[in-house]
């Protein structure tokens, strides 16, 4: 149940935040949010992470759908078990759904989170995907440590 709840919350938060940005800011327009740490700047990305593969949003959207189906299949077969692994997979799928919706409906992904570190422009789906990867890696490290003991 938690698995699906995480997916729904991540997808809803991602889509609502993107809708708000598209409604409030023109493409390229910025709005400081939290001191100098975070700025909202409306970008449209037609490619993948870091604007790689520009113009391939629909193809990437189809790949996201395939990925989501594969993860759901493996979870149904009991291959994704344990709190960290299940939570990580759920955050990853929620992020893939959020960005996949943008790619399939609009042919581009709305990005808007610009952190002071200057390491690209993100959205909530991207953050969820990164969190998912971290949780899965943490699960892997815990499993490796337990095997050594």
mmCIF file of C-alpha atoms in Angstrom:
data_model
loop_
_atom_site.group_PDB
_atom_site.id
_atom_site.type_symbol
_atom_site.label_atom_id
_atom_site.label_comp_id
_atom_site.label_asym_id
_atom_site.label_seq_id
_atom_site.Cartn_x
_atom_site.Cartn_y
_atom_site.Cartn_z
ATOM 1 C CA UNK A 1 0.000 0.000 0.000
ATOM 2 C CA UNK A 2 2.827 2.419 0.880
ATOM 3 C CA UNK A 3 4.397 1.686 -2.517
ATOM 4 C CA UNK A 4 1.355 2.964 -4.423
ATOM 5 C CA UNK A 5 0.748 5.836 -2.001
ATOM 6 C CA UNK A 6 4.277 7.155 -2.615
ATOM 7 C CA UNK A 7 3.751 6.933 -6.384
ATOM 8 C CA UNK A 8 0.451 8.848 -6.202
ATOM 9 C CA UNK A 9 1.829 11.553 -3.878
ATOM 10 C CA UNK A 10 5.004 12.065 -5.934
ATOM 11 C CA UNK A 11 3.081 12.207 -9.216
ATOM 12 C CA UNK A 12 0.435 14.584 -7.844
ATOM 13 C CA UNK A 13 2.968 16.921 -6.193
ATOM 14 C CA UNK A 14 5.080 16.949 -9.353
ATOM 15 C CA UNK A 15 2.177 17.676 -11.697
ATOM 16 C CA UNK A 16 0.644 20.326 -9.408
ATOM 17 C CA UNK A 17 3.976 22.118 -8.977
ATOM 18 C CA UNK A 18 4.576 22.119 -12.747
ATOM 19 C CA UNK A 19 1.048 23.416 -13.369
ATOM 20 C CA UNK A 20 1.658 26.239 -10.876
ATOM 21 C CA UNK A 21 4.952 27.194 -12.538
ATOM 22 C CA UNK A 22 3.423 27.135 -16.043
ATOM 23 C CA UNK A 23 0.552 29.302 -14.742
ATOM 24 C CA UNK A 24 2.682 31.855 -12.872
ATOM 25 C CA UNK A 25 5.874 32.215 -14.912
ATOM 26 C CA UNK A 26 6.666 32.626 -18.587
ATOM 27 C CA UNK A 27 9.392 30.390 -20.007
ATOM 28 C CA UNK A 28 12.725 31.849 -18.880
ATOM 29 C CA UNK A 29 11.136 33.976 -16.138
ATOM 30 C CA UNK A 30 12.516 33.615 -12.591
ATOM 31 C CA UNK A 31 11.198 34.135 -9.100
ATOM 32 C CA UNK A 32 13.420 33.955 -5.998
ATOM 33 C CA UNK A 33 11.942 31.515 -3.511
ATOM 34 C CA UNK A 34 14.213 30.948 -0.537
ATOM 35 C CA UNK A 35 16.902 33.575 -0.071
ATOM 36 C CA UNK A 36 19.729 32.868 -2.490
ATOM 37 C CA UNK A 37 19.443 29.104 -2.023
ATOM 38 C CA UNK A 38 16.533 28.347 -4.383
ATOM 39 C CA UNK A 39 15.014 30.140 -7.352
ATOM 40 C CA UNK A 40 12.049 29.110 -9.469
ATOM 41 C CA UNK A 41 12.874 29.556 -13.157
ATOM 42 C CA UNK A 42 10.508 28.199 -15.805
ATOM 43 C CA UNK A 43 12.329 26.005 -18.334
ATOM 44 C CA UNK A 44 10.997 23.562 -20.925
ATOM 45 C CA UNK A 45 13.216 20.548 -21.624
ATOM 46 C CA UNK A 46 12.508 18.562 -24.809
ATOM 47 C CA UNK A 47 15.180 15.977 -24.007
ATOM 48 C CA UNK A 48 16.533 14.005 -21.084
ATOM 49 C CA UNK A 49 18.557 14.989 -18.012
ATOM 50 C CA UNK A 50 20.802 17.962 -18.589
ATOM 51 C CA UNK A 51 18.938 18.697 -21.839
ATOM 52 C CA UNK A 52 20.662 15.741 -23.508
ATOM 53 C CA UNK A 53 18.887 14.169 -26.507
ATOM 54 C CA UNK A 54 16.881 17.313 -27.355
ATOM 55 C CA UNK A 55 13.637 16.734 -29.230
ATOM 56 C CA UNK A 56 13.238 13.142 -28.043
ATOM 57 C CA UNK A 57 10.663 13.729 -25.295
ATOM 58 C CA UNK A 58 7.963 11.485 -26.742
ATOM 59 C CA UNK A 59 10.420 8.618 -27.268
ATOM 60 C CA UNK A 60 11.656 9.073 -23.686
ATOM 61 C CA UNK A 61 8.029 9.089 -22.514
ATOM 62 C CA UNK A 62 7.458 5.695 -24.142
ATOM 63 C CA UNK A 63 10.647 4.388 -22.492
ATOM 64 C CA UNK A 64 9.328 5.641 -19.137
ATOM 65 C CA UNK A 65 6.086 3.707 -19.647
ATOM 66 C CA UNK A 66 8.050 0.537 -20.455
ATOM 67 C CA UNK A 67 10.262 1.059 -17.393
ATOM 68 C CA UNK A 68 7.236 1.555 -15.132
ATOM 69 C CA UNK A 69 5.615 -1.628 -16.446
ATOM 70 C CA UNK A 70 8.827 -3.595 -15.821
ATOM 71 C CA UNK A 71 9.150 -2.306 -12.232
ATOM 72 C CA UNK A 72 5.494 -3.061 -11.482
ATOM 73 C CA UNK A 73 5.904 -6.556 -12.957
ATOM 74 C CA UNK A 74 8.982 -7.309 -10.835
ATOM 75 C CA UNK A 75 7.273 -5.971 -7.727
ATOM 76 C CA UNK A 76 4.210 -8.127 -8.418
ATOM 77 C CA UNK A 77 6.490 -11.173 -8.753
ATOM 78 C CA UNK A 78 8.016 -10.417 -5.331
ATOM 79 C CA UNK A 79 11.424 -9.339 -6.662
ATOM 80 C CA UNK A 80 11.275 -5.916 -4.991
ATOM 81 C CA UNK A 81 11.025 -6.442 -1.240
ATOM 82 C CA UNK A 82 12.065 -4.576 1.871
ATOM 83 C CA UNK A 83 11.300 -1.057 3.013
ATOM 84 C CA UNK A 84 14.280 0.681 1.387
ATOM 85 C CA UNK A 85 14.009 -1.132 -1.938
ATOM 86 C CA UNK A 86 10.218 -0.762 -2.177
ATOM 87 C CA UNK A 87 10.286 2.895 -1.154
ATOM 88 C CA UNK A 88 13.144 3.589 -3.560
ATOM 89 C CA UNK A 89 11.331 1.886 -6.417
ATOM 90 C CA UNK A 90 8.143 3.828 -5.589
ATOM 91 C CA UNK A 91 9.926 7.209 -5.600
ATOM 92 C CA UNK A 92 11.656 6.250 -8.853
ATOM 93 C CA UNK A 93 8.379 5.182 -10.486
ATOM 94 C CA UNK A 94 6.552 8.279 -9.186
ATOM 95 C CA UNK A 95 9.219 10.482 -10.743
ATOM 96 C CA UNK A 96 9.122 8.519 -13.991
ATOM 97 C CA UNK A 97 5.332 8.888 -14.117
ATOM 98 C CA UNK A 98 5.548 12.639 -13.444
ATOM 99 C CA UNK A 99 8.084 13.315 -16.178
ATOM 100 C CA UNK A 100 6.501 10.711 -18.460
ATOM 101 C CA UNK A 101 3.153 12.526 -18.312
ATOM 102 C CA UNK A 102 4.861 15.757 -19.385
ATOM 103 C CA UNK A 103 6.730 14.069 -22.217
ATOM 104 C CA UNK A 104 3.690 12.260 -23.596
ATOM 105 C CA UNK A 105 1.184 15.122 -23.192
ATOM 106 C CA UNK A 106 3.333 18.161 -23.938
ATOM 107 C CA UNK A 107 6.402 16.812 -25.750
ATOM 108 C CA UNK A 108 8.607 18.461 -23.110
ATOM 109 C CA UNK A 109 9.218 18.477 -19.367
ATOM 110 C CA UNK A 110 8.702 21.534 -17.176
ATOM 111 C CA UNK A 111 11.772 22.165 -15.005
ATOM 112 C CA UNK A 112 11.925 24.989 -12.479
ATOM 113 C CA UNK A 113 14.079 24.295 -9.407
ATOM 114 C CA UNK A 114 17.396 26.148 -9.594
ATOM 115 C CA UNK A 115 19.623 25.694 -6.560
ATOM 116 C CA UNK A 116 22.457 28.060 -5.705
ATOM 117 C CA UNK A 117 24.961 25.295 -6.445
ATOM 118 C CA UNK A 118 24.079 25.831 -10.107
ATOM 119 C CA UNK A 119 23.977 22.130 -10.957
ATOM 120 C CA UNK A 120 21.151 22.235 -13.478
ATOM 121 C CA UNK A 121 17.432 22.780 -13.357
ATOM 122 C CA UNK A 122 15.181 20.157 -11.788
ATOM 123 C CA UNK A 123 11.580 19.422 -10.913
ATOM 124 C CA UNK A 124 9.993 17.354 -8.143
ATOM 125 C CA UNK A 125 9.969 14.231 -10.338
ATOM 126 C CA UNK A 126 13.742 14.528 -10.784
ATOM 127 C CA UNK A 127 14.212 14.858 -7.024
ATOM 128 C CA UNK A 128 12.023 11.780 -6.456
ATOM 129 C CA UNK A 129 14.041 9.775 -8.988
ATOM 130 C CA UNK A 130 17.282 10.763 -7.247
ATOM 131 C CA UNK A 131 15.841 9.879 -3.830
ATOM 132 C CA UNK A 132 14.689 6.537 -5.226
ATOM 133 C CA UNK A 133 18.174 5.753 -6.484
ATOM 134 C CA UNK A 134 19.685 6.699 -3.102
ATOM 135 C CA UNK A 135 17.265 4.418 -1.243
ATOM 136 C CA UNK A 136 17.955 1.505 -3.596
ATOM 137 C CA UNK A 137 21.721 2.000 -3.227
ATOM 138 C CA UNK A 138 21.301 2.180 0.569
ATOM 139 C CA UNK A 139 19.391 -1.115 0.444
ATOM 140 C CA UNK A 140 22.171 -2.653 -1.628
ATOM 141 C CA UNK A 141 24.832 -1.468 0.838
ATOM 142 C CA UNK A 142 22.859 -2.796 3.819
ATOM 143 C CA UNK A 143 22.423 -6.147 2.042
ATOM 144 C CA UNK A 144 26.136 -6.358 1.249
ATOM 145 C CA UNK A 145 27.048 -5.549 4.835
ATOM 146 C CA UNK A 146 24.645 -8.184 6.182
ATOM 147 C CA UNK A 147 26.128 -10.828 3.869
ATOM 148 C CA UNK A 148 29.637 -10.108 5.173
ATOM 149 C CA UNK A 149 28.543 -10.618 8.781
#
